[in-house]
mmCIF file of C-alpha atoms and ligand atoms in Angstrom:
data_model
loop_
_atom_site.group_PDB
_atom_site.id
_atom_site.type_symbol
_atom_site.label_atom_id
_atom_site.label_comp_id
_atom_site.label_asym_id
_atom_site.label_seq_id
_atom_site.Cartn_x
_atom_site.Cartn_y
_atom_site.Cartn_z
ATOM 1 C CA MET A 15 -132.747 -24.824 35.595
ATOM 2 C CA ALA A 16 -132.612 -27.957 33.479
ATOM 3 C CA ALA A 17 -129.240 -28.469 34.710
ATOM 4 C CA VAL A 18 -130.040 -27.927 38.422
ATOM 5 C CA CYS A 19 -132.813 -30.466 38.144
ATOM 6 C CA ARG A 20 -130.597 -33.053 36.489
ATOM 7 C CA MET A 21 -128.377 -32.557 39.463
ATOM 8 C CA LEU A 22 -131.213 -32.869 41.806
ATOM 9 C CA ARG A 23 -132.515 -36.313 40.232
ATOM 10 C CA LEU A 24 -128.948 -37.650 40.267
ATOM 11 C CA ALA A 25 -128.317 -36.836 43.907
ATOM 12 C CA ALA A 26 -131.446 -38.443 44.738
ATOM 13 C CA ALA A 27 -130.602 -41.714 42.741
ATOM 14 C CA ARG A 28 -127.196 -41.524 44.362
ATOM 15 C CA TYR A 29 -128.353 -41.030 47.676
ATOM 16 C CA PRO A 30 -131.881 -42.555 48.092
ATOM 17 C CA CYS A 31 -132.100 -42.728 51.937
ATOM 18 C CA ARG A 32 -130.712 -38.676 52.230
ATOM 19 C CA PRO A 33 -134.174 -37.518 52.853
ATOM 20 C CA GLY A 34 -134.612 -40.127 55.778
ATOM 21 C CA VAL A 35 -131.313 -39.035 57.293
ATOM 22 C CA PHE A 36 -133.039 -35.536 57.344
ATOM 23 C CA ARG A 37 -136.256 -36.919 59.263
ATOM 24 C CA GLN A 38 -134.377 -38.755 61.508
ATOM 25 C CA PHE A 39 -132.388 -36.005 63.287
ATOM 26 C CA SER A 40 -135.559 -33.547 62.904
ATOM 27 C CA ALA A 41 -138.081 -33.491 65.960
ATOM 28 C CA GLY A 42 -140.651 -35.653 64.295
ATOM 29 C CA PRO A 43 -140.559 -39.278 65.222
ATOM 30 C CA SER A 44 -139.933 -41.315 62.099
ATOM 31 C CA PHE A 45 -138.931 -44.436 64.043
ATOM 32 C CA GLN A 46 -141.179 -46.347 66.355
ATOM 33 C CA TYR A 47 -138.999 -48.497 67.912
ATOM 34 C CA ILE A 48 -135.631 -46.892 68.189
ATOM 35 C CA LEU A 49 -134.441 -43.245 68.751
ATOM 36 C CA VAL A 50 -131.743 -41.821 66.185
ATOM 37 C CA GLU A 51 -129.397 -39.363 66.934
ATOM 38 C CA ARG A 52 -125.786 -37.729 66.054
ATOM 39 C CA LYS A 53 -123.568 -37.963 69.018
ATOM 40 C CA GLY A 54 -120.046 -36.378 70.188
ATOM 41 C CA GLN A 55 -118.545 -32.939 69.836
ATOM 42 C CA SER A 56 -118.203 -33.294 65.933
ATOM 43 C CA GLN A 57 -121.690 -35.045 65.877
ATOM 44 C CA ASN A 58 -119.905 -37.669 63.734
ATOM 45 C CA VAL A 59 -121.389 -40.615 65.961
ATOM 46 C CA GLY A 60 -124.156 -42.059 64.639
ATOM 47 C CA PHE A 61 -126.239 -43.182 68.059
ATOM 48 C CA ILE A 62 -129.161 -46.044 68.001
ATOM 49 C CA GLN A 63 -131.150 -46.562 70.909
ATOM 50 C CA LEU A 64 -133.426 -49.499 70.897
ATOM 51 C CA ASN A 65 -136.676 -48.321 72.600
ATOM 52 C CA ARG A 66 -139.189 -50.844 73.512
ATOM 53 C CA PRO A 67 -138.909 -50.813 77.233
ATOM 54 C CA LYS A 68 -142.013 -52.724 78.158
ATOM 55 C CA ALA A 69 -140.856 -55.799 76.090
ATOM 56 C CA LEU A 70 -137.162 -55.102 77.355
ATOM 57 C CA ASN A 71 -136.170 -54.181 73.764
ATOM 58 C CA ALA A 72 -137.413 -57.686 72.163
ATOM 59 C CA LEU A 73 -136.433 -57.655 68.636
ATOM 60 C CA CYS A 74 -139.523 -57.710 66.714
ATOM 61 C CA ASP A 75 -139.275 -57.165 62.969
ATOM 62 C CA GLY A 76 -140.509 -53.660 62.693
ATOM 63 C CA LEU A 77 -137.648 -52.900 65.303
ATOM 64 C CA MET A 78 -134.866 -54.989 63.022
ATOM 65 C CA THR A 79 -136.207 -53.115 59.772
ATOM 66 C CA GLU A 80 -136.103 -49.617 61.757
ATOM 67 C CA ILE A 81 -132.007 -50.674 62.652
ATOM 68 C CA ASN A 82 -131.456 -51.228 59.233
ATOM 69 C CA ARG A 83 -132.855 -48.252 58.181
ATOM 70 C CA ALA A 84 -130.926 -45.997 60.586
ATOM 71 C CA LEU A 85 -128.013 -48.040 59.623
ATOM 72 C CA ASP A 86 -128.451 -47.039 55.942
ATOM 73 C CA SER A 87 -128.557 -43.715 56.609
ATOM 74 C CA PHE A 88 -125.565 -43.626 58.857
ATOM 75 C CA GLU A 89 -123.528 -45.658 56.149
ATOM 76 C CA ALA A 90 -124.571 -43.242 53.565
ATOM 77 C CA ASP A 91 -124.025 -40.248 55.654
ATOM 78 C CA PRO A 92 -120.228 -39.005 55.142
ATOM 79 C CA GLN A 93 -119.858 -36.917 58.220
ATOM 80 C CA ILE A 94 -120.332 -40.031 60.369
ATOM 81 C CA GLY A 95 -117.365 -41.919 61.232
ATOM 82 C CA ALA A 96 -119.040 -44.933 63.514
ATOM 83 C CA ILE A 97 -122.063 -45.881 65.161
ATOM 84 C CA VAL A 98 -123.203 -46.617 68.531
ATOM 85 C CA ILE A 99 -125.909 -49.108 69.272
ATOM 86 C CA THR A 100 -127.513 -49.422 72.897
ATOM 87 C CA GLY A 101 -130.597 -50.377 74.752
ATOM 88 C CA SER A 102 -131.462 -49.363 78.147
ATOM 89 C CA GLU A 103 -130.024 -50.021 81.526
ATOM 90 C CA LYS A 104 -132.370 -52.931 82.064
ATOM 91 C CA ALA A 105 -131.665 -54.453 78.743
ATOM 92 C CA PHE A 106 -129.847 -54.189 75.695
ATOM 93 C CA ALA A 107 -132.358 -56.665 73.932
ATOM 94 C CA ALA A 108 -133.837 -59.552 75.302
ATOM 95 C CA GLY A 109 -133.576 -61.529 72.383
ATOM 96 C CA ALA A 110 -135.704 -62.113 69.448
ATOM 97 C CA ASP A 111 -139.852 -61.222 69.901
ATOM 98 C CA ILE A 112 -140.847 -64.611 71.221
ATOM 99 C CA LYS A 113 -144.573 -63.785 71.186
ATOM 100 C CA GLU A 114 -144.090 -62.508 67.143
ATOM 101 C CA MET A 115 -142.522 -65.827 66.942
ATOM 102 C CA GLN A 116 -144.494 -68.233 68.775
ATOM 103 C CA ASN A 117 -146.926 -69.355 65.849
ATOM 104 C CA ARG A 118 -144.794 -69.540 63.042
ATOM 105 C CA THR A 119 -144.778 -72.622 61.305
ATOM 106 C CA PHE A 120 -141.525 -74.115 59.540
ATOM 107 C CA GLN A 121 -142.729 -73.561 55.963
ATOM 108 C CA GLU A 122 -143.095 -69.724 56.621
ATOM 109 C CA CYS A 123 -139.506 -69.490 58.179
ATOM 110 C CA TYR A 124 -137.932 -71.349 55.584
ATOM 111 C CA GLY A 125 -139.988 -70.269 52.680
ATOM 112 C CA GLY A 126 -140.093 -66.846 54.097
ATOM 113 C CA SER A 127 -136.340 -66.552 54.886
ATOM 114 C CA PHE A 128 -137.287 -65.625 58.249
ATOM 115 C CA LEU A 129 -135.274 -63.009 59.882
ATOM 116 C CA ALA A 130 -132.848 -62.861 56.716
ATOM 117 C CA HIS A 131 -132.368 -59.110 57.067
ATOM 118 C CA TRP A 132 -131.117 -59.151 60.684
ATOM 119 C CA ASN A 133 -127.554 -59.593 59.074
ATOM 120 C CA ARG A 134 -127.379 -55.668 58.189
ATOM 121 C CA VAL A 135 -125.655 -55.197 61.114
ATOM 122 C CA SER A 136 -122.363 -57.354 60.218
ATOM 123 C CA THR A 137 -122.457 -55.735 56.757
ATOM 124 C CA VAL A 138 -121.968 -52.111 57.733
ATOM 125 C CA ARG A 139 -118.582 -50.827 56.699
ATOM 126 C CA LYS A 140 -118.527 -48.088 59.118
ATOM 127 C CA PRO A 141 -117.574 -49.256 62.520
ATOM 128 C CA VAL A 142 -120.086 -50.289 64.915
ATOM 129 C CA ILE A 143 -120.059 -50.436 68.780
ATOM 130 C CA ALA A 144 -122.504 -52.145 71.018
ATOM 131 C CA ALA A 145 -122.901 -50.587 74.484
ATOM 132 C CA VAL A 146 -124.342 -53.215 76.294
ATOM 133 C CA ASN A 147 -126.294 -52.847 79.850
ATOM 134 C CA GLY A 148 -128.838 -55.331 81.148
ATOM 135 C CA TYR A 149 -129.695 -58.450 79.379
ATOM 136 C CA ALA A 150 -127.971 -59.175 76.134
ATOM 137 C CA LEU A 151 -130.065 -62.461 75.708
ATOM 138 C CA GLY A 152 -130.713 -64.801 72.252
ATOM 139 C CA GLY A 153 -131.103 -62.645 69.555
ATOM 140 C CA GLY A 154 -129.887 -59.429 71.690
ATOM 141 C CA CYS A 155 -126.209 -61.352 72.518
ATOM 142 C CA GLU A 156 -126.212 -62.162 68.503
ATOM 143 C CA LEU A 157 -126.978 -58.364 67.648
ATOM 144 C CA ALA A 158 -124.022 -57.120 70.070
ATOM 145 C CA MET A 159 -121.674 -59.788 68.368
ATOM 146 C CA MET A 160 -122.724 -58.501 65.067
ATOM 147 C CA CYS A 161 -121.022 -55.210 66.098
ATOM 148 C CA ASP A 162 -117.336 -54.745 65.897
ATOM 149 C CA ILE A 163 -116.302 -53.441 69.232
ATOM 150 C CA ILE A 164 -118.447 -54.766 72.407
ATOM 151 C CA TYR A 165 -118.316 -52.704 75.775
ATOM 152 C CA ALA A 166 -120.576 -53.705 78.811
ATOM 153 C CA GLY A 167 -121.908 -52.129 81.770
ATOM 154 C CA GLU A 168 -120.931 -54.050 84.927
ATOM 155 C CA LYS A 169 -124.276 -55.595 85.203
ATOM 156 C CA ALA A 170 -124.864 -56.816 81.991
ATOM 157 C CA GLN A 171 -125.378 -60.366 81.147
ATOM 158 C CA PHE A 172 -125.188 -62.615 78.152
ATOM 159 C CA GLY A 173 -126.563 -65.618 76.720
ATOM 160 C CA GLN A 174 -128.089 -67.792 74.495
ATOM 161 C CA PRO A 175 -130.860 -69.176 76.136
ATOM 162 C CA GLU A 176 -132.634 -70.503 72.659
ATOM 163 C CA ILE A 177 -132.307 -73.920 74.146
ATOM 164 C CA LEU A 178 -134.992 -73.182 76.941
ATOM 165 C CA LEU A 179 -137.452 -72.476 74.465
ATOM 166 C CA GLY A 180 -136.872 -75.589 72.167
ATOM 167 C CA THR A 181 -134.878 -74.204 69.372
ATOM 168 C CA ILE A 182 -131.168 -72.642 68.949
ATOM 169 C CA PRO A 183 -129.546 -69.505 67.944
ATOM 170 C CA GLY A 184 -130.231 -68.676 64.279
ATOM 171 C CA ALA A 185 -128.420 -65.272 63.793
ATOM 172 C CA GLY A 186 -124.870 -66.085 64.462
ATOM 173 C CA GLY A 187 -125.021 -67.289 68.182
ATOM 174 C CA THR A 188 -123.148 -70.486 67.512
ATOM 175 C CA GLN A 189 -120.703 -69.158 65.295
ATOM 176 C CA ARG A 190 -119.931 -65.841 66.630
ATOM 177 C CA LEU A 191 -119.822 -66.709 70.055
ATOM 178 C CA THR A 192 -117.343 -69.874 69.415
ATOM 179 C CA ARG A 193 -115.158 -67.916 67.835
ATOM 180 C CA ALA A 194 -115.394 -65.383 70.746
ATOM 181 C CA VAL A 195 -115.011 -67.138 73.779
ATOM 182 C CA GLY A 196 -114.032 -70.616 72.639
ATOM 183 C CA LYS A 197 -115.479 -74.082 72.177
ATOM 184 C CA SER A 198 -116.448 -75.231 75.781
ATOM 185 C CA LEU A 199 -117.937 -72.083 77.250
ATOM 186 C CA ALA A 200 -120.278 -71.202 74.088
ATOM 187 C CA MET A 201 -121.064 -74.960 73.976
ATOM 188 C CA GLU A 202 -122.108 -74.476 77.996
ATOM 189 C CA MET A 203 -123.878 -71.278 76.932
ATOM 190 C CA VAL A 204 -125.615 -72.686 73.864
ATOM 191 C CA LEU A 205 -126.590 -76.193 75.556
ATOM 192 C CA THR A 206 -127.605 -74.893 79.040
ATOM 193 C CA GLY A 207 -128.991 -71.440 78.267
ATOM 194 C CA ASP A 208 -126.883 -70.491 81.195
ATOM 195 C CA ARG A 209 -125.737 -66.455 81.199
ATOM 196 C CA ILE A 210 -122.473 -65.073 81.747
ATOM 197 C CA ASN A 211 -121.803 -61.760 83.690
ATOM 198 C CA ALA A 212 -119.887 -58.602 82.207
ATOM 199 C CA GLN A 213 -116.757 -59.446 83.850
ATOM 200 C CA GLU A 214 -116.771 -63.346 82.520
ATOM 201 C CA ALA A 215 -117.715 -61.926 79.103
ATOM 202 C CA LYS A 216 -114.478 -59.936 79.497
ATOM 203 C CA GLU A 217 -112.668 -62.595 80.527
ATOM 204 C CA ALA A 218 -113.468 -64.880 77.773
ATOM 205 C CA GLY A 219 -113.049 -62.458 75.323
ATOM 206 C CA LEU A 220 -116.020 -61.513 74.180
ATOM 207 C CA VAL A 221 -116.189 -57.848 75.651
ATOM 208 C CA SER A 222 -113.112 -55.455 75.265
ATOM 209 C CA ARG A 223 -114.417 -53.460 78.589
ATOM 210 C CA VAL A 224 -116.311 -53.329 81.335
ATOM 211 C CA TYR A 225 -117.668 -49.925 82.753
ATOM 212 C CA PRO A 226 -120.270 -48.598 85.351
ATOM 213 C CA VAL A 227 -123.771 -49.012 84.121
ATOM 214 C CA ASP A 228 -124.061 -44.947 83.817
ATOM 215 C CA LYS A 229 -120.761 -44.854 82.089
ATOM 216 C CA VAL A 230 -121.168 -47.329 79.547
ATOM 217 C CA VAL A 231 -122.665 -45.224 76.592
ATOM 218 C CA ASP A 232 -120.412 -42.370 77.168
ATOM 219 C CA GLU A 233 -117.421 -44.647 76.848
ATOM 220 C CA ALA A 234 -118.773 -46.198 73.626
ATOM 221 C CA ILE A 235 -119.827 -42.630 72.065
ATOM 222 C CA THR A 236 -115.902 -41.578 73.287
ATOM 223 C CA CYS A 237 -114.461 -44.715 71.248
ATOM 224 C CA GLY A 238 -116.890 -44.022 68.218
ATOM 225 C CA GLU A 239 -115.479 -40.173 68.296
ATOM 226 C CA LYS A 240 -111.988 -41.529 68.358
ATOM 227 C CA ILE A 241 -112.559 -43.741 65.491
ATOM 228 C CA ALA A 242 -114.134 -41.002 63.484
ATOM 229 C CA GLN A 243 -111.029 -38.726 63.787
ATOM 230 C CA ASN A 244 -109.713 -40.924 61.656
ATOM 231 C CA SER A 245 -109.327 -41.467 57.875
ATOM 232 C CA LYS A 246 -113.036 -43.186 57.232
ATOM 233 C CA LEU A 247 -111.501 -44.759 54.423
ATOM 234 C CA ILE A 248 -108.828 -46.300 55.926
ATOM 235 C CA VAL A 249 -110.728 -47.159 58.765
ATOM 236 C CA SER A 250 -113.263 -49.075 56.412
ATOM 237 C CA MET A 251 -109.955 -50.927 55.224
ATOM 238 C CA ALA A 252 -108.560 -51.905 58.620
ATOM 239 C CA LYS A 253 -112.300 -53.179 59.377
ATOM 240 C CA GLU A 254 -112.495 -55.053 56.320
ATOM 241 C CA ALA A 255 -109.027 -56.631 57.195
ATOM 242 C CA VAL A 256 -109.852 -57.652 60.495
ATOM 243 C CA ASN A 257 -113.063 -59.125 59.698
ATOM 244 C CA GLY A 258 -110.934 -61.061 57.253
ATOM 245 C CA ALA A 259 -109.752 -63.204 60.163
ATOM 246 C CA PHE A 260 -112.774 -64.628 60.525
ATOM 247 C CA GLU A 261 -113.751 -65.786 56.772
ATOM 248 C CA LEU A 262 -110.071 -66.671 55.597
ATOM 249 C CA SER A 263 -107.430 -68.949 56.326
ATOM 250 C CA LEU A 264 -103.987 -67.392 57.460
ATOM 251 C CA SER A 265 -102.427 -67.131 54.308
ATOM 252 C CA GLU A 266 -105.433 -65.696 52.650
ATOM 253 C CA GLY A 267 -106.277 -63.342 55.611
ATOM 254 C CA ASN A 268 -102.556 -62.162 55.299
ATOM 255 C CA ARG A 269 -102.533 -61.611 51.428
ATOM 256 C CA LEU A 270 -105.855 -59.739 51.953
ATOM 257 C CA GLU A 271 -104.087 -57.535 54.544
ATOM 258 C CA LYS A 272 -101.096 -57.044 52.371
ATOM 259 C CA ARG A 273 -103.578 -55.719 49.472
ATOM 260 C CA LEU A 274 -105.084 -53.263 51.649
ATOM 261 C CA PHE A 275 -101.938 -51.981 53.320
ATOM 262 C CA HIS A 276 -100.840 -51.552 49.542
ATOM 263 C CA SER A 277 -104.241 -49.587 48.850
ATOM 264 C CA THR A 278 -103.678 -47.064 51.510
ATOM 265 C CA PHE A 279 -100.916 -46.025 49.510
ATOM 266 C CA ALA A 280 -103.402 -45.125 46.419
ATOM 267 C CA THR A 281 -105.004 -42.463 49.089
ATOM 268 C CA ASP A 282 -104.506 -38.764 49.896
ATOM 269 C CA ASP A 283 -104.944 -39.896 53.356
ATOM 270 C CA ARG A 284 -102.044 -42.126 54.097
ATOM 271 C CA LYS A 285 -100.058 -39.518 52.765
ATOM 272 C CA GLU A 286 -101.414 -37.047 54.666
ATOM 273 C CA GLY A 287 -100.978 -39.400 57.768
ATOM 274 C CA MET A 288 -97.239 -39.649 57.362
ATOM 275 C CA THR A 289 -96.308 -36.321 55.900
ATOM 276 C CA ALA A 290 -98.107 -35.115 59.197
ATOM 277 C CA PHE A 291 -96.010 -37.053 61.310
ATOM 278 C CA VAL A 292 -92.759 -36.110 59.646
ATOM 279 C CA GLU A 293 -93.991 -32.251 59.754
ATOM 280 C CA LYS A 294 -94.823 -32.694 63.564
ATOM 281 C CA ARG A 295 -98.349 -31.453 62.907
ATOM 282 C CA LYS A 296 -102.114 -32.892 63.586
ATOM 283 C CA THR A 297 -103.520 -34.722 60.821
ATOM 284 C CA ASN A 298 -106.303 -33.159 58.422
ATOM 285 C CA PHE A 299 -107.828 -36.277 56.849
ATOM 286 C CA ASN A 300 -110.424 -35.841 53.868
ATOM 287 C CA ASP A 301 -111.476 -39.347 53.589
ATOM 288 C CA HIS A 302 -109.871 -39.609 50.195
HETATM 289 N N1 LIG B 10 -139.939 -61.553 73.349
HETATM 290 C C1 LIG B 10 -141.118 -61.063 74.002
HETATM 291 N N2 LIG B 10 -141.157 -60.442 74.947
HETATM 292 C C2 LIG B 10 -140.166 -60.351 75.670
HETATM 293 C C3 LIG B 10 -138.926 -61.119 75.530
HETATM 294 C C4 LIG B 10 -138.589 -61.697 74.238
HETATM 295 N N3 LIG B 10 -137.506 -62.470 73.800
HETATM 296 N N4 LIG B 10 -138.440 -61.011 76.619
HETATM 297 C C5 LIG B 10 -139.350 -60.503 77.531
HETATM 298 N N5 LIG B 10 -140.130 -60.454 77.216
HETATM 299 C C6 LIG B 10 -141.364 -59.087 77.613
HETATM 300 C C7 LIG B 10 -142.079 -60.082 79.082
HETATM 301 O O1 LIG B 10 -143.092 -60.797 77.904
HETATM 302 C C8 LIG B 10 -143.003 -59.312 79.759
HETATM 303 O O2 LIG B 10 -143.678 -58.816 79.024
HETATM 304 P P1 LIG B 10 -145.301 -58.585 79.400
HETATM 305 O O3 LIG B 10 -145.304 -57.755 80.785
HETATM 306 O O4 LIG B 10 -146.486 -58.249 78.746
HETATM 307 O O5 LIG B 10 -145.610 -59.884 79.725
HETATM 308 C C9 LIG B 10 -141.913 -58.079 79.460
HETATM 309 O O6 LIG B 10 -140.820 -58.300 78.568
HETATM 310 C C10 LIG B 10 -140.811 -58.019 81.086
HETATM 311 O O7 LIG B 10 -140.244 -59.405 80.902
HETATM 312 P P2 LIG B 10 -140.224 -60.097 82.465
HETATM 313 O O8 LIG B 10 -141.592 -60.300 83.063
HETATM 314 O O9 LIG B 10 -139.995 -61.523 81.962
HETATM 315 O O10 LIG B 10 -139.122 -59.558 82.942
HETATM 316 P P3 LIG B 10 -138.309 -60.247 84.160
HETATM 317 O O11 LIG B 10 -137.072 -59.185 84.359
HETATM 318 O O12 LIG B 10 -138.675 -60.981 84.885
HETATM 319 O O13 LIG B 10 -137.005 -61.253 82.972
HETATM 320 C C11 LIG B 10 -135.572 -61.691 81.431
HETATM 321 C C12 LIG B 10 -136.382 -60.717 82.279
HETATM 322 C C13 LIG B 10 -134.786 -62.891 81.934
HETATM 323 C C14 LIG B 10 -134.814 -61.129 80.408
HETATM 324 C C15 LIG B 10 -136.957 -62.762 80.763
HETATM 325 O O14 LIG B 10 -137.877 -61.550 80.269
HETATM 326 C C16 LIG B 10 -136.712 -63.717 79.778
HETATM 327 O O15 LIG B 10 -136.103 -64.710 80.069
HETATM 328 N N6 LIG B 10 -136.767 -63.250 78.536
HETATM 329 C C17 LIG B 10 -136.737 -64.084 77.329
HETATM 330 C C18 LIG B 10 -135.236 -64.215 76.857
HETATM 331 C C19 LIG B 10 -134.900 -65.114 75.905
HETATM 332 O O16 LIG B 10 -135.223 -66.611 75.991
HETATM 333 N N7 LIG B 10 -134.514 -64.677 74.685
HETATM 334 C C20 LIG B 10 -134.214 -65.414 73.542
HETATM 335 C C21 LIG B 10 -135.034 -65.094 72.696
HETATM 336 S S1 LIG B 10 -135.174 -66.469 71.288
HETATM 337 C C22 LIG B 10 -134.289 -65.529 70.393
HETATM 338 O O17 LIG B 10 -133.479 -64.810 70.411
HETATM 339 C C23 LIG B 10 -133.758 -66.541 69.053
HETATM 340 C C24 LIG B 10 -133.019 -65.460 67.919
HETATM 341 C C25 LIG B 10 -133.006 -66.156 66.785
HETATM 342 C C26 LIG B 10 -132.819 -64.948 65.514
HETATM 343 C C27 LIG B 10 -133.247 -65.988 64.153
HETATM 344 C C28 LIG B 10 -132.741 -64.766 62.951
HETATM 345 C C29 LIG B 10 -132.959 -65.709 61.847
#
């Protein structure tokens, strides 16, 4: 009995958010601003839907805290191989909550590191796919850009309109947008507040695919399932290597890639992948 108690204590310490994982998939609403489910035939895609329709999914502090909680749960869940974040057909997210920000002072923002926790999406080790319909503006566009892959519905609109509110993007908009679409278009969007549509976003490299409005979420889940079939361990390494391209010089990035590539040879899954190819059979990865 003592041994069982010890095991339970160890498990609780190792996976502190496991009870939350269970609750979020049960019928009880443990989230106020988002819907959280598992999707895909093997239930291996984590699904987060922003759910503040009256405010066009404006990103209030509570909503971002809930997204972070859901991400923590999916990150800790060994069954989940990819995560999809979406909004509604009208709005992915219309930006940070302007009503919540309206009366904030510089001292509160700076002193309290206002919205510092917004970064969590970009630190998840599992791949995150944004399925964007409707408005992705300000913080909404930044949220999409923190994801690894962006799929857009035909009527999606992307923009950084903060300049029209007398402020500037504050969650990576000036940095990630510029890297994605280049200086001229990023400057135009950030300085005028003008939006681009889905097709323009695709041509500029901000999104990888455009689908009919009612197909984009399913396509994002299908992409998540495809990723989740691969070794989760190796997928994380591949994601880390690609992200190195945004942080490092070419030689440092190539060195990181080579080290990660070498590291795959320490895994069961690399051996399994190559053996399965040679034996002309399907792979059976175990994420080790
Ligand atoms: N914040 C709060 N409420 C919002 C927001 C928002 N960003 N966007 C829309 N809403 C609310 C509206 O106030 C309205 O509520 P109500 O009915 O109570 O008045 C409801 O949503 C519906 O909006 P509209 O009536 O305006 O709907 P329309 O279809 O006419 O227009 C638009 C849709 C074009 C999307 C319009 O709502 C709009 O321009 N919204 C604001 C877009 C914007 O400026 N976004 C940027 C916000 S600033 C930001 O994101 C900074 C991020 C910095 C992060 C910093 C991290 C450290």
